[in-house]
Coordinates of C-alpha atoms and ligand atoms in Angstrom, one line a residue:
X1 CA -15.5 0.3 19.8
X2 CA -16.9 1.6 16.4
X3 CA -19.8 3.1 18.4
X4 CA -20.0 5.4 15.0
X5 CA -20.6 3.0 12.8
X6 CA -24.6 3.3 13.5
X7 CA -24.6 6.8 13.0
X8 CA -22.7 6.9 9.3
X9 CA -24.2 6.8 5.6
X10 CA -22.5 3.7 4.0
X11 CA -20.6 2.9 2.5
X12 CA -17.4 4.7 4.1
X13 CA -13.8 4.3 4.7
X14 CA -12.9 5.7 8.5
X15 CA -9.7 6.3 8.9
X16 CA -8.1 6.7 12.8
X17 CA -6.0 9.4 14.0
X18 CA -5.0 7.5 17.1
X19 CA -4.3 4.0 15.1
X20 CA -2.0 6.0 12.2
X21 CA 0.0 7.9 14.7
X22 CA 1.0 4.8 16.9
X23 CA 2.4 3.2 13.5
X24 CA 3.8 6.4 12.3
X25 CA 5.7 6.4 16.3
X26 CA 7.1 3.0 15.8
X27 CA 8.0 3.8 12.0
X28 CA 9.7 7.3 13.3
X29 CA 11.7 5.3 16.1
X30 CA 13.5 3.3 13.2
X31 CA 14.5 5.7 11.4
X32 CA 16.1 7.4 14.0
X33 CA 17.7 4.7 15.6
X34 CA 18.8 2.6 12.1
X35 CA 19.6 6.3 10.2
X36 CA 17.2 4.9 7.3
X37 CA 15.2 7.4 6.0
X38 CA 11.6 6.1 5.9
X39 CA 8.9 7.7 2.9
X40 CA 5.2 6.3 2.7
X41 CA 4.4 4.6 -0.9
X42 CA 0.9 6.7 -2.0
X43 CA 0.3 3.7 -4.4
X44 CA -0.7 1.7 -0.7
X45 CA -2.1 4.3 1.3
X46 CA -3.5 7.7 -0.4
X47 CA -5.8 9.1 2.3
X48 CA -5.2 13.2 1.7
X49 CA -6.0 13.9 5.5
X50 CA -3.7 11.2 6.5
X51 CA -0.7 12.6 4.6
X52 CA -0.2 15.8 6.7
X53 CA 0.0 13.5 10.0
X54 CA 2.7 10.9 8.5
X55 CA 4.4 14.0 7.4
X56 CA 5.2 14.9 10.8
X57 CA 7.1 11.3 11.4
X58 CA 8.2 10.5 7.9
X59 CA 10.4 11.6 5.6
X60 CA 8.6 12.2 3.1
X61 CA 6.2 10.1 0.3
X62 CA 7.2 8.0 -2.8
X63 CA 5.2 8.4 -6.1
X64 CA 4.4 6.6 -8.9
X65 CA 4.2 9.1 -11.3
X66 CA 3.0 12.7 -11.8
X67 CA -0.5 12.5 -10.3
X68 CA 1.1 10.9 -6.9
X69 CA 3.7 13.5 -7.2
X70 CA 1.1 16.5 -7.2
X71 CA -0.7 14.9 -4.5
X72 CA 2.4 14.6 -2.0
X73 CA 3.1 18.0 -2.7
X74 CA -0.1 19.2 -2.2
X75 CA -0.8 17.3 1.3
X76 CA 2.7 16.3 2.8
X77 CA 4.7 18.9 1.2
X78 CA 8.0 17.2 1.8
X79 CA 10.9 15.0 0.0
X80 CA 8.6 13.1 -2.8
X81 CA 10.5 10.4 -4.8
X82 CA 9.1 9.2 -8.4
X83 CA 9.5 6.1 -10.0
X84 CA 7.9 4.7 -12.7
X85 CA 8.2 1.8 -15.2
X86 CA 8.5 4.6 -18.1
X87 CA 8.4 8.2 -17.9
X88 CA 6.0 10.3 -20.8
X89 CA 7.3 13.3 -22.4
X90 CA 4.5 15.2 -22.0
X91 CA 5.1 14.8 -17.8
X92 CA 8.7 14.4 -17.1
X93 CA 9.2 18.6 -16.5
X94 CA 6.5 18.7 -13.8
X95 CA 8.2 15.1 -12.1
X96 CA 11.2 16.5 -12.4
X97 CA 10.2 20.0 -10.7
X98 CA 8.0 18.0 -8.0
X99 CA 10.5 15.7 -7.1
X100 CA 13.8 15.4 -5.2
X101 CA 14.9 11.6 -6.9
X102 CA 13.9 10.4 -9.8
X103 CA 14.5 6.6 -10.3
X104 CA 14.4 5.1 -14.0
X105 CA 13.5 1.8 -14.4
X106 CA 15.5 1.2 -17.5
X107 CA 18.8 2.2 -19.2
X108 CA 16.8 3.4 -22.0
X109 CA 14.6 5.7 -19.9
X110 CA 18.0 7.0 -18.0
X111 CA 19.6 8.3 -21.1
X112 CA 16.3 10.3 -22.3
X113 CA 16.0 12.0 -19.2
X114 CA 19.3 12.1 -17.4
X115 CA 20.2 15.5 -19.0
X116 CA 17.0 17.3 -17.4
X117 CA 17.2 15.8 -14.3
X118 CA 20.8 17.1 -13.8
X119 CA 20.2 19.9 -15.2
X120 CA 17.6 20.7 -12.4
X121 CA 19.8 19.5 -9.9
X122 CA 17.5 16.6 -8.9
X123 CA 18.8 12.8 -7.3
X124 CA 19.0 10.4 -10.0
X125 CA 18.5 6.7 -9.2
X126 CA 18.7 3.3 -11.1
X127 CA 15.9 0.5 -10.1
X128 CA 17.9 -2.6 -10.6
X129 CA 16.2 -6.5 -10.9
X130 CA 17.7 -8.8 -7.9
X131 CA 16.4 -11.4 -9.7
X132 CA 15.5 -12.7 -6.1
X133 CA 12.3 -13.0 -4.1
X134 CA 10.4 -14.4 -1.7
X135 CA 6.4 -12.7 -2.5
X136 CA 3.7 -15.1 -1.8
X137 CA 2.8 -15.3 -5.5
X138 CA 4.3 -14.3 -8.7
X139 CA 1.7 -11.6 -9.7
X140 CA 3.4 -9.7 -6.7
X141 CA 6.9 -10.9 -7.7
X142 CA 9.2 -7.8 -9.5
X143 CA 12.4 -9.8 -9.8
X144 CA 10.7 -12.9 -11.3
X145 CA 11.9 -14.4 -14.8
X146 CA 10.5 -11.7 -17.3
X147 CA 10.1 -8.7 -15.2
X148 CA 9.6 -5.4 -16.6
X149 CA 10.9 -4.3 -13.1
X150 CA 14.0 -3.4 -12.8
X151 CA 17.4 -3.3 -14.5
X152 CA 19.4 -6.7 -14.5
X153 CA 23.0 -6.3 -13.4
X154 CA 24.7 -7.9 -16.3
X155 CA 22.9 -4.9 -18.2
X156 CA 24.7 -2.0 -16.0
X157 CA 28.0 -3.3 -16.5
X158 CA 29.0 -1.7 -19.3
X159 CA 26.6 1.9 -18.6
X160 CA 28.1 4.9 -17.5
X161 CA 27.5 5.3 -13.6
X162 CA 29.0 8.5 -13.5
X163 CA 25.5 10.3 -13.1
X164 CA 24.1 8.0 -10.6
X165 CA 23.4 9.4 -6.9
X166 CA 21.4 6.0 -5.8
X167 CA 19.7 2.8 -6.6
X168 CA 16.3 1.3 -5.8
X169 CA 15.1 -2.0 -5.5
X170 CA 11.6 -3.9 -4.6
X171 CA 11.5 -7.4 -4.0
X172 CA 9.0 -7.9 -1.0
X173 CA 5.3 -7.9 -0.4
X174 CA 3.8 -8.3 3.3
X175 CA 7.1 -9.7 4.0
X176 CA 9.9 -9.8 7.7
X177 CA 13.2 -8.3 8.5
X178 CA 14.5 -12.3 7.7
X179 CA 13.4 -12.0 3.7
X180 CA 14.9 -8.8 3.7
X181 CA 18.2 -10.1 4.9
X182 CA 17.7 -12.6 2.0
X183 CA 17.1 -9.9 -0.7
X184 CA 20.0 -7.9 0.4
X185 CA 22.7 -10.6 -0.3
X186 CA 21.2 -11.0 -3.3
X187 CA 21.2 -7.6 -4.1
X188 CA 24.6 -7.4 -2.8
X189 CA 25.9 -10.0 -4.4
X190 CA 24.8 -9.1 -7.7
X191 CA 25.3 -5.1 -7.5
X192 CA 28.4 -4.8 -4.8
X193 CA 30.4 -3.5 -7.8
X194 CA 28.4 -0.9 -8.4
X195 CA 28.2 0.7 -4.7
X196 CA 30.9 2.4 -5.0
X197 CA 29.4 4.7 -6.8
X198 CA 25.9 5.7 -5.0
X199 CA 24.9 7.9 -2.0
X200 CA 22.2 6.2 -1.0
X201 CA 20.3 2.8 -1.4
X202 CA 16.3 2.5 -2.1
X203 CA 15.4 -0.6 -0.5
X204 CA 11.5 -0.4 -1.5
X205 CA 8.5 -1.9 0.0
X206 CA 6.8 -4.6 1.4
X207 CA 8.2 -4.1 4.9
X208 CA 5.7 -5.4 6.8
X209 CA 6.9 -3.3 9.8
X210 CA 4.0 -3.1 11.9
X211 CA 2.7 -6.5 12.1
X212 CA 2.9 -8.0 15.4
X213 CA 5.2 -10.6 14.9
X214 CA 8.1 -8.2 12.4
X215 CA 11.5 -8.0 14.1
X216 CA 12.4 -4.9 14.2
X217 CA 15.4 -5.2 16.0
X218 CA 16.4 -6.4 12.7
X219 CA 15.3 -4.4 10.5
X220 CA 16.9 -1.2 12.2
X221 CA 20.3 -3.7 12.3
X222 CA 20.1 -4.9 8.6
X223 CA 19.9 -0.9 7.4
X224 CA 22.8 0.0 9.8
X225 CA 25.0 -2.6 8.9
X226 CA 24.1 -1.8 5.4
X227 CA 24.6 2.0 5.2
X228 CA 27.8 1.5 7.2
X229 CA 29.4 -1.0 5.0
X230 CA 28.8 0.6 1.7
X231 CA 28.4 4.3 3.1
X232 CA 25.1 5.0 2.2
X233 CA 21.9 6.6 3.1
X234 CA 19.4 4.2 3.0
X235 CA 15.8 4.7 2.4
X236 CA 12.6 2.6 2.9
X237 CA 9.3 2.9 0.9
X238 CA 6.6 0.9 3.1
X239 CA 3.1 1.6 2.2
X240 CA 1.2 -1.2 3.5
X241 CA 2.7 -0.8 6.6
X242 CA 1.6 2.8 7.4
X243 CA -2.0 2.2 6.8
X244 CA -1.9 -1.7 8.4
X245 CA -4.8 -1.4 11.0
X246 CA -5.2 1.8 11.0
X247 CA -8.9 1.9 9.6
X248 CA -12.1 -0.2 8.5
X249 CA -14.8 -0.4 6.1
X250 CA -18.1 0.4 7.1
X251 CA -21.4 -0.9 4.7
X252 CA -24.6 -2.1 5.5
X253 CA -27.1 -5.1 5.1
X254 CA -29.5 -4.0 2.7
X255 CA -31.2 -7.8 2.3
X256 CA -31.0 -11.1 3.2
X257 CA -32.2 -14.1 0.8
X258 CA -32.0 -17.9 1.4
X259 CA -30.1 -20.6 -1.0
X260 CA -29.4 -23.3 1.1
X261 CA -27.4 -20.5 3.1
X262 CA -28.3 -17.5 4.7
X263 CA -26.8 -14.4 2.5
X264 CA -27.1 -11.2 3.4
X265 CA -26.1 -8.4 0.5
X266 CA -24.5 -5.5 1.6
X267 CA -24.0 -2.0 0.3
X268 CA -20.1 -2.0 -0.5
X269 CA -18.5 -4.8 -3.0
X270 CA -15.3 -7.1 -2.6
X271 CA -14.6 -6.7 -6.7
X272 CA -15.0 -2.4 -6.0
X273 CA -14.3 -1.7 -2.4
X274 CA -11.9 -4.8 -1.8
X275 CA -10.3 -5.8 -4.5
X276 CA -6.9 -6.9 -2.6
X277 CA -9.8 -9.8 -1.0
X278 CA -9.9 -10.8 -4.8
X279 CA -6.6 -10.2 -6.1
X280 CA -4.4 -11.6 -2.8
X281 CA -7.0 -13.1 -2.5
X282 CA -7.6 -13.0 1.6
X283 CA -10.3 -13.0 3.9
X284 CA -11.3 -10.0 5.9
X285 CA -11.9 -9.5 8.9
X286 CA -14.9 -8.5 10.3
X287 CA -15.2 -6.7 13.6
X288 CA -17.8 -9.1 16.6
X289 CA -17.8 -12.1 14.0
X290 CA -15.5 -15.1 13.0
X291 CA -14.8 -16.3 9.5
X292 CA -16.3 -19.8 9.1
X293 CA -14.8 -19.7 5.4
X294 CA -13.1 -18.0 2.9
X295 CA -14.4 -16.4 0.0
X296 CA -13.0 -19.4 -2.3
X297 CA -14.7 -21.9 0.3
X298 CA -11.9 -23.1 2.5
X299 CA -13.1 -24.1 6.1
X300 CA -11.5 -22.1 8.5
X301 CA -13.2 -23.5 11.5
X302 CA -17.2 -24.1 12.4
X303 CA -20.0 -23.0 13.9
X304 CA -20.5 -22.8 17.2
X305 CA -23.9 -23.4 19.0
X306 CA -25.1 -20.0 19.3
X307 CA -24.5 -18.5 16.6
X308 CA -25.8 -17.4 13.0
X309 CA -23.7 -18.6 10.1
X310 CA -23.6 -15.6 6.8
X311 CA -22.3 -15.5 3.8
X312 CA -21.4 -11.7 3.2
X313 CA -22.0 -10.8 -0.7
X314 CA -21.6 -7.3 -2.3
X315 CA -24.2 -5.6 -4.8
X316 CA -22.7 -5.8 -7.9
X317 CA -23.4 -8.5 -11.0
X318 CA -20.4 -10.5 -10.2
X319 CA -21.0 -14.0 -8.7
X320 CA -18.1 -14.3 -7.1
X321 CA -18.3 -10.7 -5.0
X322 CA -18.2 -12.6 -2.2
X323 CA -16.2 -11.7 1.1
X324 CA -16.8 -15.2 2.8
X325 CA -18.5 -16.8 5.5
X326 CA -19.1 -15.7 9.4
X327 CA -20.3 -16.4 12.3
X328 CA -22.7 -13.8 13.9
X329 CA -23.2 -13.5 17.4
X330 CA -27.3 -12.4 16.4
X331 CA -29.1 -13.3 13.4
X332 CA -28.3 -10.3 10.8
X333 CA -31.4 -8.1 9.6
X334 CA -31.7 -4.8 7.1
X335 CA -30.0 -1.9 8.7
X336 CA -27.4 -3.8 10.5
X337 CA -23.7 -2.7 10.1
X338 CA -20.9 -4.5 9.1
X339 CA -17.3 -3.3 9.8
X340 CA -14.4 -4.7 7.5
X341 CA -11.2 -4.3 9.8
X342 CA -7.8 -2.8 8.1
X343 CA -9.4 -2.1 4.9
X344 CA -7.8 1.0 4.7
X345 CA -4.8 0.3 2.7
X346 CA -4.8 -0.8 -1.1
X347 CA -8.2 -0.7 -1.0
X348 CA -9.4 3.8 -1.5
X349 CA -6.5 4.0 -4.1
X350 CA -8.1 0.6 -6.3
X351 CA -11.1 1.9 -5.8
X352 CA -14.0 1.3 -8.8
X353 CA -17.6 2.3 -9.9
X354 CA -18.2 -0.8 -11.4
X355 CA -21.9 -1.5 -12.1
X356 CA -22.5 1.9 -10.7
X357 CA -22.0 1.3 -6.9
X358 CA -21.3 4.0 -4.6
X359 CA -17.7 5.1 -3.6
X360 CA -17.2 4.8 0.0
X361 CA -17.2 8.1 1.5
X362 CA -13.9 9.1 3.1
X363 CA -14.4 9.7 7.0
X364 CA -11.6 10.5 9.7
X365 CA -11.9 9.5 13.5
X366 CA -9.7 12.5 15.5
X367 CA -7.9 12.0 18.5
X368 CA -10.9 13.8 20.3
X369 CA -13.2 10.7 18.9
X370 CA -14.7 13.3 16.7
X371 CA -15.8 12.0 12.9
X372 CA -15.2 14.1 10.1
X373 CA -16.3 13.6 6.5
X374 CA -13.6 14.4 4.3
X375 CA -14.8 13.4 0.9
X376 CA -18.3 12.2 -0.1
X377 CA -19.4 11.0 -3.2
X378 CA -22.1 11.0 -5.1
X379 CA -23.3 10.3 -8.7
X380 CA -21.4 13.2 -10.1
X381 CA -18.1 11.1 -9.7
X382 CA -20.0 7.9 -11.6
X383 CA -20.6 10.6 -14.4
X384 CA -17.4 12.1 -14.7
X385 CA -15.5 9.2 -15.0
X386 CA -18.1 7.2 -18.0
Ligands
LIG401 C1 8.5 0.3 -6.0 C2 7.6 0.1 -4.8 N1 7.9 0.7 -3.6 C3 7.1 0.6 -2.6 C4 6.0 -0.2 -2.6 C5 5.1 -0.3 -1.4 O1 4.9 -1.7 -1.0 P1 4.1 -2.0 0.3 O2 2.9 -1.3 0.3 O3 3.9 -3.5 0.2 O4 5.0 -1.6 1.5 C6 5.6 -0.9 -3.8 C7 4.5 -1.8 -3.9 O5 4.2 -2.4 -4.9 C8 6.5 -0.7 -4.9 O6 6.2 -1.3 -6.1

């Protein structure tokens, strides 16, 4: 495995044909056996030479605004979906020509655009606030006290639902089939009495569907049960879940120094290349090693005899680019490669140059075990962007 890594310049993303079809399979095989259509959320997982492929499984992508919606068109070319907390004016026409639904996140936003949207014979959808969830930590919480996210159902009770086709909600992150059950009584119980009036149901993200342990038995039950109470078409938005394992990070040592522990600094950066590792936060995983501890210093188990304890560090300025600590099966020295497992998703599309570090090049692994570059960069990308 990852007998490549060797021969690439790091840092680089490699993406694998092989890995992406065998979640796009599984992901295909619900749909057709719960009727839910399934789209892949770009905002998780915007590799261009990976859109074609999920195209031939998915439905379709769903975009967070105009530049996602160019992008689906461009590579996937087939239903795109926008939603975004607030439309501009000066990029509603080419999201309403790009796209097949539009959902508005606000009554507000509904009324300024509704007229156009009809008028170009496109889905319109309402995003609605469950005001329920179960995500790991607020910062990924849409339906928490406050949100922005969403319209509250005591707010749609007096709108005119005439011009609603659907409605859209997101209320998991990296969750199972049992939270969803959860969020749709909520959602039911809060927005039963407008169901009536919609084709079809958006049930979002955050399915984490191709995890081990999801039950998708569930999952394909939940959306049948669903679409056949209320008559609707339902759709699911995963992103995570496309890309989940599907590719790694590949940087390299470029020195080791000595404070108390051995450190080796590496080409890539957990506040550029990783930032989910930050934000989450979580550990990676790191292809032949262990993690001894986590980037915020939590044990999660020790050395063996044998073995050479790191911590991993980026090259930036920040103190706390850090990516934890492992066990090593040899002592590391310059040159050596280190491969971040599943850093494919949230990762390209959060991308930074900060302090000037190198993007990852973009590299595909065919079916044939052929590697292909598909975007490099170089300083000319640092430039254009300050
Ligand atoms: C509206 C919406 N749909 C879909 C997604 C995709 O979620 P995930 O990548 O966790 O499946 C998100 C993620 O934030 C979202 O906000």
């Amino acid at each position: 495995m990852f007998e490549y890594a060797s021969k690439i310049s790091t840092p680089a993303y490699v993406l694998e044909e092989n890995l992406l079809r065998k979640n796009c399979e599984l992901l295909a095989s619900i749909s057709e056996k719960s009727g839910a259509k399934i789209l892949l959320a770009l905002k998780g997982f915007a590799f261009s030479k990976s859109l074609k492929i999920v195209g031939e499984y998915l439905h379709g992508a769903t975009c967070s605004g105009l530049w996602e919606a160019k992008f689906a068109k461009e590579f996937m070319d087939k239903e795109i979906h926008t939603f975004s907390p607030a439309f501009k004016d000066d990029e509603i026409d080419e999201i309403i020509a790009l796209s097949n639904h539009i959902v508005f996140n606000s009554l507000n936003q509904f009324e300024l655009y509704k007229d156009k949207v009809k008028k170009a014979n496109k889905q319109i959808g309402l995003r609605c606030n469950v005001e329920f969830s179960v995500a790991p930590k607020e910062i990924y919480n849409p339906c928490g006290r406050f949100s922005r996210l969403g319209i509250l159902a005591k707010d749609l009770k007096n709108a005119d639902l005439s011009e609603i086709n659907g409605l859209h909600f997101h209320a998991l992150c990296e969750e199972s089939a049992n939270s969803l059950e959860l969020v749709l009584k909520a959602f039911e119980k809060k927005f039963k009495p407008f169901l009536k009036h919609v084709k079809w149901v958006n049930f979002g993200g955050g399915h984490h569907i191709t995890k081990k342990s999801y039950d998708i038995k569930k999952l394909i039950n939940l959306c049948k049960k669903f679409s056949d109470k209320f008559g609707t078409q339902i759709y699911l938005e995963p992103g995570e879940a496309i890309g989940w394992q599907t590719g790694v990070l590949v940087a390299s040592v470029i020195d080791i120094v000595k404070n108390e522990k051995n450190i080796a600094i590496l080409d890539t950066s957990s506040e550029a290349h990783m930032p989910d590792t930050i934000i989450m936060p979580y550990t990676s995983e790191v292809a032949n090693a262990r993690i001894l501890k986590t980037r915020n210093n939590e044990k999660i188990s020790k050395l063996k005899k044998g073995e050479f304890a790191y911590l991993l560090g980026g090259n930036t300025c920040l103190a706390g680019d850090i990516m934890g600590e492992y066990a090593f099966k040899k002592p590391l020295k310059r040159g050596d490669k280190i491969i971040f497992l599943d850093q494919i998703h949230y990762s390209i599309v959060k991308n930074t140059t900060f302090n000037g570090v190198r993007l990852p090049n973009l590299m595909f692994l065919n079916a044939k075990n052929e590697l292909k570059m598909i975007r490099k960069f170089d300083y000319e990308e640092f430039r254009r962007r300050n």
